[in-house]
Short mmCIF file of C-alpha atoms in Angstrom, two decimals:
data_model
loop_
_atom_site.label_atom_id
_atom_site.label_comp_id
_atom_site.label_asym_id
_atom_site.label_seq_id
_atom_site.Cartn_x
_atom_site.Cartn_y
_atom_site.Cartn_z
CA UNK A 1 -22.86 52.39 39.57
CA UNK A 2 -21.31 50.20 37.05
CA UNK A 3 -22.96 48.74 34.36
CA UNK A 4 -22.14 45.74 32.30
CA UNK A 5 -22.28 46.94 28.28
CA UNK A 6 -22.73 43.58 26.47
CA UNK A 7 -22.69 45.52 23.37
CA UNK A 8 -19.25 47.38 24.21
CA UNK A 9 -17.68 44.11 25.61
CA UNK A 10 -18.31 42.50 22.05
CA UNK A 11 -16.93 45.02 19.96
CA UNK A 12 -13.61 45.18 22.35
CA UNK A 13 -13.42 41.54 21.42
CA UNK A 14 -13.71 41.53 18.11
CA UNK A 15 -11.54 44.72 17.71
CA UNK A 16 -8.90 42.64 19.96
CA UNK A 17 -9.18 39.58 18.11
CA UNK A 18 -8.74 41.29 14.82
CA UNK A 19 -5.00 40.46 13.24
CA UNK A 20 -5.35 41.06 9.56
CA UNK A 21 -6.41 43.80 7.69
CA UNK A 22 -9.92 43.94 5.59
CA UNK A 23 -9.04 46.26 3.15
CA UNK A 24 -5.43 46.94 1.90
CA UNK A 25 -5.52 50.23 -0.81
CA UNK A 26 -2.75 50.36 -3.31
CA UNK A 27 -1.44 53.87 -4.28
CA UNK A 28 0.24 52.92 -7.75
CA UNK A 29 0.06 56.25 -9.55
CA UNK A 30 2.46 58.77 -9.91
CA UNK A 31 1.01 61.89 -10.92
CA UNK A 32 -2.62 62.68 -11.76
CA UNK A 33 -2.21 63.33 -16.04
CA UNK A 34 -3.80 67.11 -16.61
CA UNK A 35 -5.97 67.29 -13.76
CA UNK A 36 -4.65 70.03 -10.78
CA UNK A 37 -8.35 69.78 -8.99
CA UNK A 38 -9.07 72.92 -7.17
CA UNK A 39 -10.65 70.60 -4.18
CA UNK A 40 -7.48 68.30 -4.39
CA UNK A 41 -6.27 66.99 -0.58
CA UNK A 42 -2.70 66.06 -1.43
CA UNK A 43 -1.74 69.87 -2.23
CA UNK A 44 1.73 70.34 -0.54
CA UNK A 45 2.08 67.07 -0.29
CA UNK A 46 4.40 64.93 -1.48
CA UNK A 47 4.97 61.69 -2.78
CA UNK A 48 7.40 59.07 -2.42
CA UNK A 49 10.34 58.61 -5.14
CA UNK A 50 10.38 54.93 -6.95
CA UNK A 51 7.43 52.47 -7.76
CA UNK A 52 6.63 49.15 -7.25
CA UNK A 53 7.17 45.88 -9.89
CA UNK A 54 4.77 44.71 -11.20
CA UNK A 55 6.70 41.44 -9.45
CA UNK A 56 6.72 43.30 -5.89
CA UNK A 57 3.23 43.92 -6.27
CA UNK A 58 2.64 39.74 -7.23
CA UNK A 59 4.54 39.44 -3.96
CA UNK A 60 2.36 40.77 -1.57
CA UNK A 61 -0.84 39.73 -3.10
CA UNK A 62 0.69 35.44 -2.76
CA UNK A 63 1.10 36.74 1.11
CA UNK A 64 -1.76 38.10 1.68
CA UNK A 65 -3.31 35.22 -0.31
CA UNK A 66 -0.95 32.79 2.18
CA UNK A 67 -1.88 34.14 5.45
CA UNK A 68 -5.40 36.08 5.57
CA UNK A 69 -8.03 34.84 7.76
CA UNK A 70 -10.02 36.17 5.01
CA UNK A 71 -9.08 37.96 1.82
CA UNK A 72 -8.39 41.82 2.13
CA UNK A 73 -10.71 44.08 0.21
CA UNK A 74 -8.37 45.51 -2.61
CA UNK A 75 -8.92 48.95 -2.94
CA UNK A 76 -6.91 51.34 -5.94
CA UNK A 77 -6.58 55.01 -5.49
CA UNK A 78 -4.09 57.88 -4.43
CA UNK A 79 -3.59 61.11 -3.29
CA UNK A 80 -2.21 63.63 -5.54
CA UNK A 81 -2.31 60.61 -8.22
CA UNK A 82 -4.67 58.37 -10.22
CA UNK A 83 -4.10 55.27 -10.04
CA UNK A 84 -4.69 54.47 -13.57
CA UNK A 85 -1.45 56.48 -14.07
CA UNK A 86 0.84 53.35 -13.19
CA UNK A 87 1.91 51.79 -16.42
CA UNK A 88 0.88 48.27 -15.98
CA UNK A 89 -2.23 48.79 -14.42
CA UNK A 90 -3.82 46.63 -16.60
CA UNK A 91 -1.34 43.85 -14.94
CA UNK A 92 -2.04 44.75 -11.99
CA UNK A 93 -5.58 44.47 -12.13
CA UNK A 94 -5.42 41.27 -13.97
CA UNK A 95 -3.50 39.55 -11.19
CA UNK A 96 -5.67 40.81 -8.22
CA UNK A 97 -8.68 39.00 -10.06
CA UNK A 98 -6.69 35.86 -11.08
CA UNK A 99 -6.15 35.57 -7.32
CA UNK A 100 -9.93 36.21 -6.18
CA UNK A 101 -9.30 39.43 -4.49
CA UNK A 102 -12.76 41.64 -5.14
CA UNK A 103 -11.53 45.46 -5.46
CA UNK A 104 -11.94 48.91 -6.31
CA UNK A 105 -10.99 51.56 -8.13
CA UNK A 106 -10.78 55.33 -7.46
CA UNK A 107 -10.18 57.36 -10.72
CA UNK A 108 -11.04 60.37 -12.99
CA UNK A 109 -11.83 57.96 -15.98
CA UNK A 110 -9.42 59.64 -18.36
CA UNK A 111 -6.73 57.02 -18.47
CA UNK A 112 -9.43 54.18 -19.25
CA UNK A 113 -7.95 51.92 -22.63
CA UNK A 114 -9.70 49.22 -24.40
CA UNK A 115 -7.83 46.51 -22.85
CA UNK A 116 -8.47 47.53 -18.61
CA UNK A 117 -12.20 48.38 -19.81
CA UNK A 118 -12.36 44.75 -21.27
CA UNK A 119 -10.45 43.16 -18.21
CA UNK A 120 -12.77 44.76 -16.17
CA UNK A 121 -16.04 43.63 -18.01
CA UNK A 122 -14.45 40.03 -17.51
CA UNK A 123 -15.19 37.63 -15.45
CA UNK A 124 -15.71 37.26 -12.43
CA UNK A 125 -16.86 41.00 -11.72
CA UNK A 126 -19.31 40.06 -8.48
CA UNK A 127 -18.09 42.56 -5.75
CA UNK A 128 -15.58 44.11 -7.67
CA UNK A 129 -16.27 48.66 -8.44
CA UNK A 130 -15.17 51.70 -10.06
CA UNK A 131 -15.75 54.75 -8.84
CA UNK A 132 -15.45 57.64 -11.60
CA UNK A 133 -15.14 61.44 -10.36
CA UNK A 134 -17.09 63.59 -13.12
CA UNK A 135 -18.80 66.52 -11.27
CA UNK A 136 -20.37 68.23 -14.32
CA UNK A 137 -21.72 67.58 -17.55
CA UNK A 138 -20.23 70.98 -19.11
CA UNK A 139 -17.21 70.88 -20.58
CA UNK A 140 -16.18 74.63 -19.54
CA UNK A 141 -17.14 73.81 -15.78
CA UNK A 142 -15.43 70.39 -15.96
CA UNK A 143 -12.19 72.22 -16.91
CA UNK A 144 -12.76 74.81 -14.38
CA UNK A 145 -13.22 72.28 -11.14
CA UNK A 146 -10.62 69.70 -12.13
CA UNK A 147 -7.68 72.63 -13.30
CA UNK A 148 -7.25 72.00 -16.92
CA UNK A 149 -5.67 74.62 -18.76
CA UNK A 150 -6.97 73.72 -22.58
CA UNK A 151 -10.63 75.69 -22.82
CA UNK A 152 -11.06 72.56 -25.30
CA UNK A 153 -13.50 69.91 -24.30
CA UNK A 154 -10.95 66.76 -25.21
CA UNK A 155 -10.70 65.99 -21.83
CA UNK A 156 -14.29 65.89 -21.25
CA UNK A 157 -15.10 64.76 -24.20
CA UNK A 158 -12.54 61.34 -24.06
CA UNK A 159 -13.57 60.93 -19.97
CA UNK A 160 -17.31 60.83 -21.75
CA UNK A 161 -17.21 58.22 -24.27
CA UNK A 162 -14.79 55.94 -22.13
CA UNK A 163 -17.72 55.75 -19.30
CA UNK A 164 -20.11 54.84 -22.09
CA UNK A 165 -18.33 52.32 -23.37
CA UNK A 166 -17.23 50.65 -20.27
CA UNK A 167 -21.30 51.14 -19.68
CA UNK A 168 -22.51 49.93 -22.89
CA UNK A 169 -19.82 46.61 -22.54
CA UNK A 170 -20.54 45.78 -18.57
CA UNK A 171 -24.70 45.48 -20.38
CA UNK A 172 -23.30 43.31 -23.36
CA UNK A 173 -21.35 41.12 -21.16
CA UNK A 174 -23.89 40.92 -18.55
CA UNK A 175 -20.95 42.15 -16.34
CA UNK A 176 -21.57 42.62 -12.55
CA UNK A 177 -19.11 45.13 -12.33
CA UNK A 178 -20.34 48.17 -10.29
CA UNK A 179 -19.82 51.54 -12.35
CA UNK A 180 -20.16 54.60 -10.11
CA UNK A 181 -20.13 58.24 -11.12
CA UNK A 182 -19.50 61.05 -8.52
CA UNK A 183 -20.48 64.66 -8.39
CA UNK A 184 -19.22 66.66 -6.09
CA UNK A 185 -21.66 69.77 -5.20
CA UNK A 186 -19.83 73.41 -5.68
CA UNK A 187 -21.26 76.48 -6.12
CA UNK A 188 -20.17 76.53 -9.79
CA UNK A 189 -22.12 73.27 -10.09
CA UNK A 190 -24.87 73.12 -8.19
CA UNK A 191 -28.10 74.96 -9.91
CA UNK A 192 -30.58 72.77 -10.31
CA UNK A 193 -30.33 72.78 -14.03
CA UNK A 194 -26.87 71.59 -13.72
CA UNK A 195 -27.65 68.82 -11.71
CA UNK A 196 -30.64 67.71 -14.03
CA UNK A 197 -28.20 67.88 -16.98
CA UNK A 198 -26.13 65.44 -15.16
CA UNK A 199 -28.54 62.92 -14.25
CA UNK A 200 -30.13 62.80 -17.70
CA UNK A 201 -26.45 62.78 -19.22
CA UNK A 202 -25.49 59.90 -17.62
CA UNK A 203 -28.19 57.97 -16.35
CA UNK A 204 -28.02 55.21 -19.24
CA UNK A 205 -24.10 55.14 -18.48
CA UNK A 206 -23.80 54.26 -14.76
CA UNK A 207 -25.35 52.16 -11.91
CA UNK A 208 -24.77 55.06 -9.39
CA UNK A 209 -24.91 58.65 -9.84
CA UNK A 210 -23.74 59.78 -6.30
CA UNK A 211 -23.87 63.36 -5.63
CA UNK A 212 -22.18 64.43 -1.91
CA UNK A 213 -20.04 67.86 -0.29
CA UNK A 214 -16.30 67.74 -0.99
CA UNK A 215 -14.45 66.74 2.21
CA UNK A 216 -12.63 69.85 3.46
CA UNK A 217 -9.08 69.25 2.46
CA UNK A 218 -6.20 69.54 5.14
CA UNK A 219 -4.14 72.19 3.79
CA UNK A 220 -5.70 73.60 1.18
CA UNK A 221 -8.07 76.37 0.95
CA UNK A 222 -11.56 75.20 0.91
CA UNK A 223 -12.40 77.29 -2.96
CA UNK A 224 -15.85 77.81 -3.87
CA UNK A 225 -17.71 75.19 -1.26
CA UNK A 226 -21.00 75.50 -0.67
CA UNK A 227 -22.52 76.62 2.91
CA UNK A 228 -24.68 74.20 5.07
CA UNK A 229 -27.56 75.99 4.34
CA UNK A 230 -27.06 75.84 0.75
CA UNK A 231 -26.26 72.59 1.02
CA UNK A 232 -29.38 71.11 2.98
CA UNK A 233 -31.73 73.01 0.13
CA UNK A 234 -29.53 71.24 -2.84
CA UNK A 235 -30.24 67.71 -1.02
CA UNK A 236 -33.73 68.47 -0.35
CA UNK A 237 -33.93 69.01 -4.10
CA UNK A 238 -31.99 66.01 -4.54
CA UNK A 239 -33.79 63.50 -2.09
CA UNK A 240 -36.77 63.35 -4.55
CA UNK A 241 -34.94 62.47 -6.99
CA UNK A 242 -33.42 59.63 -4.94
CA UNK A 243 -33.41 55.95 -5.99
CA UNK A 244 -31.77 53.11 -7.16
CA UNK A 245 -29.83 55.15 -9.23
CA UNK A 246 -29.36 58.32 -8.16
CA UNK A 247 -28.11 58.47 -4.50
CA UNK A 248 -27.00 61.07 -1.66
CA UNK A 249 -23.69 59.80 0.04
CA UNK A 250 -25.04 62.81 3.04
CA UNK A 251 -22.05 64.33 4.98
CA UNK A 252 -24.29 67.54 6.26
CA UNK A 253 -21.20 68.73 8.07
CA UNK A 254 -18.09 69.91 6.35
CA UNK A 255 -16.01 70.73 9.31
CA UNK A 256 -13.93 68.06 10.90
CA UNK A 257 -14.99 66.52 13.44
CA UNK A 258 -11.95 65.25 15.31
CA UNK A 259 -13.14 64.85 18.74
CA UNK A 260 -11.38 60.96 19.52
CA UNK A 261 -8.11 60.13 20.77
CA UNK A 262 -7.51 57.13 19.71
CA UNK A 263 -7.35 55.82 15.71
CA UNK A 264 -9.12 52.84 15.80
CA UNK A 265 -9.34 52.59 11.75
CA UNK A 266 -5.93 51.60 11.42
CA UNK A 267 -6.19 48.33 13.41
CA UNK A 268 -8.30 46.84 9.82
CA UNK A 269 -6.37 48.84 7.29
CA UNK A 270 -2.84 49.21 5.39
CA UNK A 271 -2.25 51.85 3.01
CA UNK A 272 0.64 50.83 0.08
CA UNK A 273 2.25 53.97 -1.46
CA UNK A 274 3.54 53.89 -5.28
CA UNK A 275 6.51 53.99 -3.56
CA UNK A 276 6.20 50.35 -1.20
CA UNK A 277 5.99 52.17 2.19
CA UNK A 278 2.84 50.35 4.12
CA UNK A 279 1.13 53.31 6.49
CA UNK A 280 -2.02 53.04 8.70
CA UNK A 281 -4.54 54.83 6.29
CA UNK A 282 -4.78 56.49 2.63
CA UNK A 283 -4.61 60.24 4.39
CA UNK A 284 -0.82 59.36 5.11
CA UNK A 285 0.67 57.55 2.65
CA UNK A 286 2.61 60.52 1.60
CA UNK A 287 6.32 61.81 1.95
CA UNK A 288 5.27 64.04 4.47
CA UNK A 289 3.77 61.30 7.25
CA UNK A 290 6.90 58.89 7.08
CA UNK A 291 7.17 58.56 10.27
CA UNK A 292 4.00 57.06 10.36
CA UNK A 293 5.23 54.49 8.15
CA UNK A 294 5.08 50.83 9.35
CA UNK A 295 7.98 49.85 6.82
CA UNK A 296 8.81 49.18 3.31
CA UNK A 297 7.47 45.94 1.16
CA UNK A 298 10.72 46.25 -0.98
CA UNK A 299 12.86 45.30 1.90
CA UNK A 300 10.23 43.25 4.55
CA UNK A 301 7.50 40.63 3.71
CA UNK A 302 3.86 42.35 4.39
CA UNK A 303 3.37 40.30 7.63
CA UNK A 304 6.30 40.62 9.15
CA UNK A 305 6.02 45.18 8.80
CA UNK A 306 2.00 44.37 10.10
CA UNK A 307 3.17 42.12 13.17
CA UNK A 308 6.28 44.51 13.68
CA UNK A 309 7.02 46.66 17.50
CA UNK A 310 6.61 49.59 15.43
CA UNK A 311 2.85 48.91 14.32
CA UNK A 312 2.00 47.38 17.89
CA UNK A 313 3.18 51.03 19.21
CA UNK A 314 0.96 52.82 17.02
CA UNK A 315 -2.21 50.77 17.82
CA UNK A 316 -2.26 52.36 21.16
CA UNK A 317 -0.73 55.62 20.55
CA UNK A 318 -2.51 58.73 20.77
CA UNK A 319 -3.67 60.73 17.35
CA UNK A 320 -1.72 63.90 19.10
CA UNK A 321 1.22 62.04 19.19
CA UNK A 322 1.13 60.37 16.15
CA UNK A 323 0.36 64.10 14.97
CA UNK A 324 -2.13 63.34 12.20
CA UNK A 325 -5.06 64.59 12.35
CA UNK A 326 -6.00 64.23 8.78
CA UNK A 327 -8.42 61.73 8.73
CA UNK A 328 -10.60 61.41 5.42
CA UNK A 329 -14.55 61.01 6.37
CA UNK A 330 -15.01 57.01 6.37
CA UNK A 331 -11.93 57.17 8.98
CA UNK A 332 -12.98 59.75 11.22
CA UNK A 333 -16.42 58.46 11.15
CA UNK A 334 -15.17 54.86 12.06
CA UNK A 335 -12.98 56.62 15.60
CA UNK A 336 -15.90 58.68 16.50
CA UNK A 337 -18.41 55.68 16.55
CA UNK A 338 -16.00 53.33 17.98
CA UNK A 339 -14.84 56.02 20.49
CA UNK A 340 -17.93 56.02 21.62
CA UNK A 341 -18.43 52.53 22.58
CA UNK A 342 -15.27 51.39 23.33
CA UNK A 343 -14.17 51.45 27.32
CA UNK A 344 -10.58 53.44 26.55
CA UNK A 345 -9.46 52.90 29.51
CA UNK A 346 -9.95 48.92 29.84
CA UNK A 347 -8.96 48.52 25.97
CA UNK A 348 -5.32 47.56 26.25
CA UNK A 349 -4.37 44.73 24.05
CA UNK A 350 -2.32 42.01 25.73
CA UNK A 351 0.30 39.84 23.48
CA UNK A 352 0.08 37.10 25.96
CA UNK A 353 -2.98 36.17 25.52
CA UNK A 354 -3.47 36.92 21.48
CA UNK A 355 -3.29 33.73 19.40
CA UNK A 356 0.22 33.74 17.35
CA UNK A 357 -0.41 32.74 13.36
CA UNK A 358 0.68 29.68 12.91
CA UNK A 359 3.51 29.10 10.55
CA UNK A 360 2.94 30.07 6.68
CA UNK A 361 4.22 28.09 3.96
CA UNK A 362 7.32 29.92 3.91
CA UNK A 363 8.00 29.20 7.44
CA UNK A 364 8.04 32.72 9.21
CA UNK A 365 5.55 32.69 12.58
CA UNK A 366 3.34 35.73 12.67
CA UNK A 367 3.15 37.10 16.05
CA UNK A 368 1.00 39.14 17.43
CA UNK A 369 0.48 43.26 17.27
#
């Protein structure tokens, strides 16, 4: 017997009438400094050759600017690469708040300076993150977990006081900037003791100390993770310690879960690689997925490579044959919920009867997928 899903029916419209992406993640860096992370997901991959103006990059943010329903959540980060590693980050950032975009960075910290920490302090700050990856407060395990050769504590040490001071200026400045710090749970770094050390470390440097699992990377071998049943103890531990402050970001599960056919994700996102090539999502924006690409903002205006055949193909196309199964967490997480209530088989999206952009002030019409 069929039954009407009012609930299903609404979320096929909206995903239909969707035409612009909400978040569009820059990949600026080109290498990640000294850090060869054992837990790294872009090992064997590869990234693209050139980089992006600092002119190209003005470029698409006046289009997205121009024709956005709303403005795209700008998000900084990279695989294989920080993205603090682009040399006029600084720039960068600097524009993407002069236009109102709210963002976030991805990072290890170390390539902080004075003038980014003071940009980012600055006005306006409302909605706007940075996300810091320290996973231990020991020098010697911090070395060990992110690759470093030197059995010096410089790194550490540097990563350290940079967090404090961006800290210490957000409280002077009364800045609403959102400074997150990250600890990933191993078995080198998960006894209790370590985990204490962390908290009382930083707890007077951050607004979130997140602890969570490493996602299990594609290719590379899964070193030193913990099991499930070591991790559901460590979280028990951790849940009463839980509060404003210290918080669980709980994936129980660290195999992939990859039962979904469709990618629904990429209908609200564009990845940018260092590079200019504009993919589907951050897992792909490599050398190695350029077939995936939609096309290059070097040589097409960021509208025209969203609305192009190419793209429309891909919304429909299967993840087997679009042979990338390498979803990060928040993506496969999105395609398993949406999988679920979306009606596959009625979901076909129809250019006749999707609304065309109207003309932008540089005259090109938007069509549809």
């Amino acid at each position: 017997m069929f039954r009407y899903n009012y609930l299903r029916d609404l979320i096929e419209r909206l995903v239909e009438a969707n035409d612009y992406p909400l978040q569009v993640e820059l990949h600026p860096g080109a290498h990640c400094g000294p850090f060869r992370c054992q837990y790294c997901y872009g090992k064997e991959q590869v990234l693209s050759n050139g980089s992006l103006t600092l002119d190209e990059y003005k470029l698409l943010l006046d289009d997205l600017l121009a024709s956005a329903r709303v403005l795209p959540f700008i998000e900084m980060s990279g695989i294989a690469s920080d993205p603090l590693t682009y040399p006029e980050i600084t720039e960068l950032v600097r524009l993407i708040k002069e236009k109102g975009f709210h963002f976030g960075i991805h990072t290890k910290g170390h390539f902080l300076n004075k003038e980014l920490m003071e940009l980012l302090n600055k006005e306006p700050t409302a909605g706007n993150f940075i996300t810091i990856s320290i996973d231990s407060a020991s020098p010697e395990v911090y070395n060990r977990l992110h690759g470093i050769s030197s059995a010096k504590s410089e790194v550490y040490d540097s990563t350290k006081e940079k967090v404090s001071i961006l800290y210490s200026q957000k409280l002077m400045k009364d800045s609403r900037l959102q400074i997150n710090l990250t600890y990933l749970l191993f078995r080198i770094n998960s006894k209790e003791a370590d985990i204490e050390k962390f908290i009382k470390t930083y707890q007077k440097s951050a607004d979130i100390l997140r602890f969570s699992v490493p996602q299990v990377p594609n290719i590379a071998n899964s070193i030193d993770f913990l099991s499930e049943n070591e991790v559901t103890q460590i979280f028990q531990k951790l849940e009463r310690r839980e509060n404003d402050k210290v918080q669980i970001l709980n994936f129980r599960e660290s195999s992939r879960n990859q039962n979904f056919e469709i990618c629904w994700a990429q209908r609200f996102n564009a990845t940018i690689d260092k590079a200019g090539n504009v993919f589907p999502c951050p897992q792909v924006a490599l050398k190695n997925y350029m077939d995936l690409s939609w096309g290059n903002i070097k040589k097409q205006r960021f509208w025209d490579i969203w609305d192009s055949e190419k793209r429309n193909r891909m919304m429909s196309a299967s993840v087997e044959d679009m042979k990338c199964r390498v979803c990060d967490r928040k993506d496969e997480t999105i395609n398993l919920e949406l999988n679920k209530l979306m009606n596959k088989d009625r979901f076909i999206l129809n250019k006749k009867t999707r609304r065309a952009r109207e003309k932008d002030p540089r005259g090109n019409k938007h069509t549809a997928f």
